[in-house]
């Protein structure tokens, strides 16, 4: 079989190394994974209970409409259930939006580096990705707006951005929306929303209330700690959600995931302790990186983008850390992305990283 050219051009997604795979390969134990922005505290015990209970009904197909979860989300965000669509992780919603709106030859605008799934979903659909470089580590929305053409159907903004943790402001998004032509959808990927502390963070729900063509992506994979269950959601105008439902597989989200997500939404205490730990971890890591004279970007998420000193390559630092049982993520040739972990995991990273900076190996 010949692989079509536009499929062969897709960069395969390289997931963060699973811990047991690394330990098997290197014959080591007690390694820490700070590579996939997972929640090191795990999900709410209430969510786990709900999922466990739901397993007794897995002989039945799930509720394809996600009635209970959509209703709970509708109450939480002050929208109608018809303005919400559930996905098998928000990754699936990215793909659904692309399949709904992008025809072969159409264009999608995104930043680089940003979440790589945008590019692969667009290419898989035969679309054209317009990759606009970040400016000083942040989305350059004026430059992205300059790339709008009559063929542009989608614009992706990850806010906060992955891998940099940086954000765009309400004013910047407003200006972009002013320039957005008809027949073009702005996708705001807010996977890390819960972690944000910055006061001027864009209120994307307000844009929706103004009737803008915007789709907001959210997930239970990060702050809610349910990455392995695969559940996310999108909020958008009813007409957008209705169109996307046409391409959605009827049973795309499973019963335990829906039950766990419902319960997770109710457990405010657990979420608070997750966010508190992340804040403490962030300030610890920032203090330590400053002490080591390292350059990093200001993060609003649960990870930190560290620009390596001159002469250090991300691949070699990544591999050296790996051999010491610390899994991070290379981010381009000269930076690494480190997930904020448990206090002892953060300490372990700093200690190992510091040793490598003194005696590279
Ligand atoms: C982690 C992440 C997601 C979440 O994907 P899921 O499919 O919901 O697990 C989405 N967008 C960005 C930018 C992310 O970093």
CSV table of C-alpha atoms and ligand atoms in Angstrom, one decimal:
chain,number,residue,atom,x,y,z
A,1,UNK,CA,0.0,0.0,0.0
A,2,UNK,CA,1.2,3.5,-0.8
A,3,UNK,CA,0.9,5.9,2.0
A,4,UNK,CA,-0.6,9.2,0.7
A,5,UNK,CA,1.9,12.1,0.7
A,6,UNK,CA,0.0,14.2,3.2
A,7,UNK,CA,-0.1,11.3,5.7
A,8,UNK,CA,3.7,10.5,5.2
A,9,UNK,CA,4.4,14.2,6.0
A,10,UNK,CA,2.9,13.9,9.5
A,11,UNK,CA,5.5,13.9,12.4
A,12,UNK,CA,4.7,10.8,14.5
A,13,UNK,CA,3.7,11.9,18.1
A,14,UNK,CA,6.3,10.9,20.6
A,15,UNK,CA,4.7,10.4,24.0
A,16,UNK,CA,6.6,10.8,27.3
A,17,UNK,CA,8.3,7.6,28.1
A,18,UNK,CA,6.2,5.3,30.5
A,19,UNK,CA,8.1,4.7,33.7
A,20,UNK,CA,8.1,0.9,33.5
A,21,UNK,CA,9.5,1.0,30.0
A,22,UNK,CA,12.4,3.2,31.1
A,23,UNK,CA,13.1,1.1,34.2
A,24,UNK,CA,13.1,-2.1,32.1
A,25,UNK,CA,15.4,-0.6,29.5
A,26,UNK,CA,17.9,0.8,32.0
A,27,UNK,CA,17.6,-1.7,34.8
A,28,UNK,CA,16.8,1.1,37.3
A,29,UNK,CA,14.1,1.6,39.9
A,30,UNK,CA,12.4,4.6,41.6
A,31,UNK,CA,12.5,6.9,38.6
A,32,UNK,CA,10.2,9.9,38.4
A,33,UNK,CA,8.2,10.9,35.4
A,34,UNK,CA,7.9,14.7,34.8
A,35,UNK,CA,7.3,14.4,31.1
A,36,UNK,CA,3.6,14.4,30.3
A,37,UNK,CA,2.2,17.2,32.5
A,38,UNK,CA,0.2,14.6,34.5
A,39,UNK,CA,-1.2,15.2,37.9
A,40,UNK,CA,1.2,13.6,40.4
A,41,UNK,CA,-1.4,13.7,43.2
A,42,UNK,CA,-3.8,11.6,41.2
A,43,UNK,CA,-7.6,12.0,40.8
A,44,UNK,CA,-10.1,12.7,43.6
A,45,UNK,CA,-10.8,9.6,45.6
A,46,UNK,CA,-14.5,10.4,44.9
A,47,UNK,CA,-13.8,10.2,41.1
A,48,UNK,CA,-12.1,6.8,41.6
A,49,UNK,CA,-15.0,5.5,43.5
A,50,UNK,CA,-17.5,6.7,40.9
A,51,UNK,CA,-15.4,5.1,38.1
A,52,UNK,CA,-15.1,1.8,40.1
A,53,UNK,CA,-18.9,1.7,40.6
A,54,UNK,CA,-19.5,2.5,37.0
A,55,UNK,CA,-17.4,-0.6,35.9
A,56,UNK,CA,-20.3,-2.9,37.0
A,57,UNK,CA,-22.3,-1.5,34.1
A,58,UNK,CA,-19.7,-1.9,31.3
A,59,UNK,CA,-21.7,-4.7,29.6
A,60,UNK,CA,-23.9,-1.8,28.4
A,61,UNK,CA,-22.9,0.8,25.9
A,62,UNK,CA,-22.1,4.2,27.5
A,63,UNK,CA,-24.6,7.1,27.4
A,64,UNK,CA,-23.4,8.5,24.1
A,65,UNK,CA,-25.0,11.8,24.8
A,66,UNK,CA,-23.2,12.1,28.2
A,67,UNK,CA,-26.4,13.5,29.8
A,68,UNK,CA,-25.2,13.8,33.4
A,69,UNK,CA,-21.7,15.1,32.7
A,70,UNK,CA,-23.0,17.6,30.1
A,71,UNK,CA,-25.6,18.9,32.5
A,72,UNK,CA,-23.1,19.2,35.4
A,73,UNK,CA,-20.8,21.2,33.0
A,74,UNK,CA,-23.6,23.3,31.8
A,75,UNK,CA,-24.5,24.4,35.3
A,76,UNK,CA,-20.8,25.0,36.2
A,77,UNK,CA,-20.2,27.2,33.2
A,78,UNK,CA,-23.7,28.8,32.7
A,79,UNK,CA,-24.3,27.4,29.3
A,80,UNK,CA,-26.9,25.0,27.8
A,81,UNK,CA,-26.0,21.3,27.4
A,82,UNK,CA,-26.5,21.8,23.7
A,83,UNK,CA,-23.4,24.0,23.8
A,84,UNK,CA,-21.2,21.3,25.1
A,85,UNK,CA,-19.7,18.2,23.4
A,86,UNK,CA,-17.7,15.5,25.1
A,87,UNK,CA,-14.5,13.9,23.7
A,88,UNK,CA,-12.3,11.0,24.3
A,89,UNK,CA,-9.8,13.5,25.7
A,90,UNK,CA,-9.7,16.9,24.2
A,91,UNK,CA,-7.4,15.5,21.6
A,92,UNK,CA,-10.4,13.8,20.0
A,93,UNK,CA,-12.3,17.2,20.0
A,94,UNK,CA,-9.3,18.7,18.1
A,95,UNK,CA,-9.7,16.0,15.5
A,96,UNK,CA,-13.5,16.3,15.4
A,97,UNK,CA,-13.3,20.1,14.8
A,98,UNK,CA,-10.8,19.6,12.0
A,99,UNK,CA,-13.0,16.9,10.4
A,100,UNK,CA,-16.0,19.1,10.7
A,101,UNK,CA,-14.6,22.3,9.2
A,102,UNK,CA,-11.5,21.6,7.2
A,103,UNK,CA,-11.6,20.4,3.6
A,104,UNK,CA,-8.5,19.3,1.8
A,105,UNK,CA,-6.5,22.3,0.8
A,106,UNK,CA,-8.0,24.5,3.5
A,107,UNK,CA,-5.7,26.3,6.0
A,108,UNK,CA,-5.3,26.3,9.7
A,109,UNK,CA,-3.1,28.7,11.7
A,110,UNK,CA,-1.2,27.7,14.8
A,111,UNK,CA,1.9,28.7,16.7
A,112,UNK,CA,5.2,26.9,16.8
A,113,UNK,CA,6.2,25.4,19.2
A,114,UNK,CA,2.7,24.6,20.4
A,115,UNK,CA,0.7,21.5,20.9
A,116,UNK,CA,1.7,19.2,18.1
A,117,UNK,CA,-1.7,17.5,17.7
A,118,UNK,CA,-3.1,20.5,15.9
A,119,UNK,CA,-0.6,20.1,13.1
A,120,UNK,CA,-1.0,16.3,12.8
A,121,UNK,CA,-4.9,16.5,12.8
A,122,UNK,CA,-4.8,19.2,10.1
A,123,UNK,CA,-2.4,17.3,7.9
A,124,UNK,CA,-4.3,14.1,8.3
A,125,UNK,CA,-7.3,15.8,6.9
A,126,UNK,CA,-5.3,17.1,3.9
A,127,UNK,CA,-5.3,20.6,5.3
A,128,UNK,CA,-2.4,23.1,5.3
A,129,UNK,CA,-0.8,24.1,8.6
A,130,UNK,CA,0.5,27.7,8.8
A,131,UNK,CA,3.0,27.6,11.7
A,132,UNK,CA,3.7,31.0,13.2
A,133,UNK,CA,6.7,31.2,15.5
A,134,UNK,CA,6.3,32.3,19.0
A,135,UNK,CA,7.6,35.8,19.9
A,136,UNK,CA,9.6,35.9,23.1
A,137,UNK,CA,8.1,32.5,24.0
A,138,UNK,CA,4.5,33.8,23.6
A,139,UNK,CA,1.9,33.5,20.9
A,140,UNK,CA,2.4,36.3,18.3
A,141,UNK,CA,-1.3,36.9,17.6
A,142,UNK,CA,-0.8,39.9,15.3
A,143,UNK,CA,1.6,37.7,13.2
A,144,UNK,CA,-1.0,34.9,13.3
A,145,UNK,CA,-3.7,37.3,12.1
A,146,UNK,CA,-1.5,38.4,9.2
A,147,UNK,CA,-1.6,34.8,8.0
A,148,UNK,CA,-5.4,34.8,7.7
A,149,UNK,CA,-6.7,34.2,4.1
A,150,UNK,CA,-10.0,33.3,2.5
A,151,UNK,CA,-8.9,29.6,2.9
A,152,UNK,CA,-8.4,29.8,6.7
A,153,UNK,CA,-11.0,27.8,8.5
A,154,UNK,CA,-9.3,27.2,11.9
A,155,UNK,CA,-7.0,29.1,14.2
A,156,UNK,CA,-5.6,27.3,17.2
A,157,UNK,CA,-4.4,29.0,20.4
A,158,UNK,CA,-3.2,26.9,23.4
A,159,UNK,CA,-3.7,29.1,26.4
A,160,UNK,CA,-1.6,28.5,28.4
A,161,UNK,CA,0.6,27.2,25.7
A,162,UNK,CA,2.3,23.8,25.7
A,163,UNK,CA,5.4,23.6,25.9
A,164,UNK,CA,6.0,27.1,27.1
A,165,UNK,CA,3.4,27.7,29.8
A,166,UNK,CA,2.9,31.2,28.5
A,167,UNK,CA,-0.5,33.0,28.0
A,168,UNK,CA,-2.2,35.5,25.7
A,169,UNK,CA,-4.2,38.4,27.2
A,170,UNK,CA,-7.9,39.3,26.7
A,171,UNK,CA,-6.9,42.4,24.7
A,172,UNK,CA,-4.7,40.3,22.3
A,173,UNK,CA,-7.5,37.8,21.7
A,174,UNK,CA,-10.0,40.6,21.1
A,175,UNK,CA,-7.8,42.1,18.4
A,176,UNK,CA,-7.4,38.8,16.7
A,177,UNK,CA,-11.2,38.2,16.8
A,178,UNK,CA,-11.7,41.6,15.2
A,179,UNK,CA,-9.7,40.4,12.3
A,180,UNK,CA,-11.2,36.9,12.1
A,181,UNK,CA,-13.0,36.5,8.8
A,182,UNK,CA,-16.4,34.9,8.5
A,183,UNK,CA,-16.3,31.1,8.2
A,184,UNK,CA,-13.3,30.8,10.5
A,185,UNK,CA,-13.3,29.2,13.9
A,186,UNK,CA,-11.0,30.2,16.7
A,187,UNK,CA,-10.1,27.2,18.9
A,188,UNK,CA,-9.0,28.1,22.4
A,189,UNK,CA,-7.4,25.1,24.0
A,190,UNK,CA,-7.5,25.7,27.7
A,191,UNK,CA,-6.2,22.3,28.9
A,192,UNK,CA,-4.4,24.0,31.8
A,193,UNK,CA,-7.1,26.6,32.7
A,194,UNK,CA,-7.4,25.4,36.3
A,195,UNK,CA,-3.7,26.2,37.1
A,196,UNK,CA,-3.9,29.8,35.8
A,197,UNK,CA,-3.4,32.5,38.5
A,198,UNK,CA,-2.8,35.5,36.2
A,199,UNK,CA,-5.6,38.1,36.8
A,200,UNK,CA,-5.9,39.3,33.2
A,201,UNK,CA,-6.3,35.8,31.8
A,202,UNK,CA,-8.9,35.9,28.9
A,203,UNK,CA,-12.4,35.1,29.9
A,204,UNK,CA,-13.2,33.0,26.8
A,205,UNK,CA,-16.7,32.4,28.0
A,206,UNK,CA,-17.3,36.1,27.6
A,207,UNK,CA,-16.3,35.9,23.9
A,208,UNK,CA,-18.8,33.1,23.5
A,209,UNK,CA,-21.6,35.2,25.1
A,210,UNK,CA,-20.7,37.9,22.5
A,211,UNK,CA,-21.6,35.3,19.8
A,212,UNK,CA,-18.0,34.9,18.5
A,213,UNK,CA,-17.0,31.9,16.4
A,214,UNK,CA,-15.0,30.3,19.1
A,215,UNK,CA,-14.6,26.7,20.5
A,216,UNK,CA,-13.2,26.3,23.9
A,217,UNK,CA,-11.4,23.0,24.7
A,218,UNK,CA,-11.1,21.7,28.3
A,219,UNK,CA,-9.9,18.5,29.7
A,220,UNK,CA,-10.0,16.2,32.8
A,221,UNK,CA,-6.5,15.0,32.0
A,222,UNK,CA,-4.5,17.6,33.8
A,223,UNK,CA,-5.7,19.3,37.1
A,224,UNK,CA,-8.4,16.6,37.6
A,225,UNK,CA,-5.9,13.8,37.2
A,226,UNK,CA,-7.9,11.6,34.9
A,227,UNK,CA,-5.5,11.4,31.9
A,228,UNK,CA,-5.8,7.6,31.6
A,229,UNK,CA,-9.6,7.6,31.4
A,230,UNK,CA,-9.6,9.9,28.4
A,231,UNK,CA,-12.3,12.6,28.9
A,232,UNK,CA,-12.5,16.2,27.8
A,233,UNK,CA,-15.1,18.6,26.6
A,234,UNK,CA,-15.6,21.6,24.3
A,235,UNK,CA,-17.9,24.6,24.8
A,236,UNK,CA,-19.1,26.5,21.7
A,237,UNK,CA,-22.0,28.0,19.9
A,238,UNK,CA,-24.9,25.5,19.6
A,239,UNK,CA,-24.5,25.5,15.8
A,240,UNK,CA,-20.8,24.5,16.1
A,241,UNK,CA,-21.5,21.8,18.6
A,242,UNK,CA,-24.4,20.5,16.5
A,243,UNK,CA,-22.1,20.2,13.4
A,244,UNK,CA,-19.4,18.5,15.4
A,245,UNK,CA,-21.9,15.9,16.7
A,246,UNK,CA,-22.4,14.8,13.2
A,247,UNK,CA,-18.8,13.5,13.0
A,248,UNK,CA,-18.6,12.3,16.6
A,249,UNK,CA,-18.6,8.5,17.0
A,250,UNK,CA,-21.9,7.6,18.9
A,251,UNK,CA,-20.1,6.1,22.0
A,252,UNK,CA,-16.9,8.1,22.0
A,253,UNK,CA,-16.6,8.6,25.8
A,254,UNK,CA,-16.9,5.6,28.2
A,255,UNK,CA,-19.1,5.1,31.3
A,256,UNK,CA,-16.4,5.1,34.0
A,257,UNK,CA,-14.8,8.2,32.5
A,258,UNK,CA,-18.1,10.1,32.5
A,259,UNK,CA,-18.9,9.0,36.1
A,260,UNK,CA,-15.4,9.9,37.3
A,261,UNK,CA,-15.6,13.3,35.6
A,262,UNK,CA,-18.9,14.1,37.2
A,263,UNK,CA,-17.6,13.2,40.7
A,264,UNK,CA,-14.3,15.1,40.1
A,265,UNK,CA,-16.3,18.3,39.3
A,266,UNK,CA,-17.9,18.1,42.8
A,267,UNK,CA,-14.7,17.6,44.7
A,268,UNK,CA,-13.5,21.2,45.1
A,269,UNK,CA,-11.3,20.3,48.0
A,270,UNK,CA,-9.2,17.9,46.0
A,271,UNK,CA,-8.8,20.3,43.2
A,272,UNK,CA,-7.7,23.0,45.6
A,273,UNK,CA,-5.0,20.7,47.1
A,274,UNK,CA,-3.8,19.9,43.5
A,275,UNK,CA,-3.5,23.6,42.7
A,276,UNK,CA,-1.9,24.5,46.0
A,277,UNK,CA,0.8,21.8,45.5
A,278,UNK,CA,1.4,23.0,42.0
A,279,UNK,CA,1.9,26.6,43.2
A,280,UNK,CA,4.4,25.5,45.8
A,281,UNK,CA,6.2,23.3,43.3
A,282,UNK,CA,6.3,26.1,40.9
A,283,UNK,CA,7.8,28.6,43.3
A,284,UNK,CA,10.3,26.0,44.5
A,285,UNK,CA,11.4,25.2,41.0
A,286,UNK,CA,11.6,28.8,40.0
A,287,UNK,CA,13.7,29.7,43.1
A,288,UNK,CA,16.0,26.8,42.5
A,289,UNK,CA,16.4,27.5,38.8
A,290,UNK,CA,17.2,31.1,39.6
A,291,UNK,CA,19.8,30.0,42.1
A,292,UNK,CA,21.3,27.8,39.3
A,293,UNK,CA,21.3,30.8,37.0
A,294,UNK,CA,18.9,29.1,34.5
A,295,UNK,CA,16.7,30.8,32.0
A,296,UNK,CA,13.0,29.7,32.0
A,297,UNK,CA,9.7,31.1,30.9
A,298,UNK,CA,7.0,32.4,33.3
A,299,UNK,CA,4.5,29.6,33.5
A,300,UNK,CA,0.8,29.6,34.2
A,301,UNK,CA,0.5,25.8,33.9
A,302,UNK,CA,1.9,22.7,35.7
A,303,UNK,CA,5.2,22.6,33.8
A,304,UNK,CA,8.2,24.8,33.2
A,305,UNK,CA,10.0,25.5,30.0
A,306,UNK,CA,13.7,25.7,30.7
A,307,UNK,CA,16.0,27.2,28.1
A,308,UNK,CA,19.3,25.3,28.4
A,309,UNK,CA,22.6,27.2,28.8
A,310,UNK,CA,24.8,27.7,25.7
A,311,UNK,CA,26.6,24.5,24.7
A,312,UNK,CA,23.9,22.2,26.2
A,313,UNK,CA,21.6,20.2,23.9
A,314,UNK,CA,18.2,19.1,25.0
A,315,UNK,CA,18.7,15.6,23.6
A,316,UNK,CA,21.8,15.0,25.7
A,317,UNK,CA,20.4,16.6,28.8
A,318,UNK,CA,17.2,14.5,28.3
A,319,UNK,CA,19.3,11.3,28.0
A,320,UNK,CA,21.5,12.1,30.9
A,321,UNK,CA,18.5,12.8,33.1
A,322,UNK,CA,16.9,9.6,31.9
A,323,UNK,CA,19.9,7.5,32.9
A,324,UNK,CA,19.5,9.0,36.4
A,325,UNK,CA,15.8,8.0,36.4
A,326,UNK,CA,14.4,11.5,35.8
A,327,UNK,CA,12.1,11.6,32.8
A,328,UNK,CA,11.5,15.1,31.2
A,329,UNK,CA,10.6,16.2,27.7
A,330,UNK,CA,13.0,17.8,25.2
A,331,UNK,CA,11.4,20.9,23.7
A,332,UNK,CA,13.2,21.7,20.6
A,333,UNK,CA,17.0,21.6,20.3
A,334,UNK,CA,17.9,23.8,23.3
A,335,UNK,CA,15.1,23.6,25.8
A,336,UNK,CA,13.4,21.1,28.1
A,337,UNK,CA,9.9,21.0,29.5
A,338,UNK,CA,9.6,19.7,33.1
A,339,UNK,CA,6.3,18.9,34.7
A,340,UNK,CA,5.8,20.2,38.2
A,341,UNK,CA,5.7,17.1,40.4
A,342,UNK,CA,5.5,16.1,44.0
A,343,UNK,CA,7.9,18.0,46.3
A,344,UNK,CA,10.3,15.1,46.4
A,345,UNK,CA,10.2,14.7,42.6
A,346,UNK,CA,10.9,18.4,42.1
A,347,UNK,CA,13.9,18.1,44.5
A,348,UNK,CA,15.1,15.0,42.7
A,349,UNK,CA,15.0,16.8,39.3
A,350,UNK,CA,16.8,19.9,40.7
A,351,UNK,CA,19.5,17.8,42.3
A,352,UNK,CA,20.1,15.7,39.2
A,353,UNK,CA,19.9,18.7,36.8
A,354,UNK,CA,22.4,20.6,39.0
A,355,UNK,CA,24.9,17.7,38.9
A,356,UNK,CA,24.6,17.6,35.1
A,357,UNK,CA,25.2,21.3,34.8
A,358,UNK,CA,28.4,21.1,36.8
A,359,UNK,CA,29.7,17.9,35.2
A,360,UNK,CA,27.9,17.3,31.9
A,361,UNK,CA,27.9,13.6,30.9
B,1,LIG,C1,-2.4,17.8,27.7
B,1,LIG,C2,-3.0,18.7,26.7
B,1,LIG,C3,-4.3,18.4,26.2
B,1,LIG,C4,-5.1,17.3,26.8
B,1,LIG,O1,-5.4,16.3,25.9
B,1,LIG,P1,-6.4,15.2,26.4
B,1,LIG,O2,-6.7,14.5,25.1
B,1,LIG,O3,-7.6,15.9,27.0
B,1,LIG,O4,-5.7,14.3,27.4
B,1,LIG,C5,-4.9,19.3,25.3
B,1,LIG,N1,-4.2,20.4,24.8
B,1,LIG,C6,-3.0,20.7,25.3
B,1,LIG,C7,-2.3,21.9,24.8
B,1,LIG,C8,-2.4,19.8,26.2
B,1,LIG,O5,-1.1,20.1,26.6
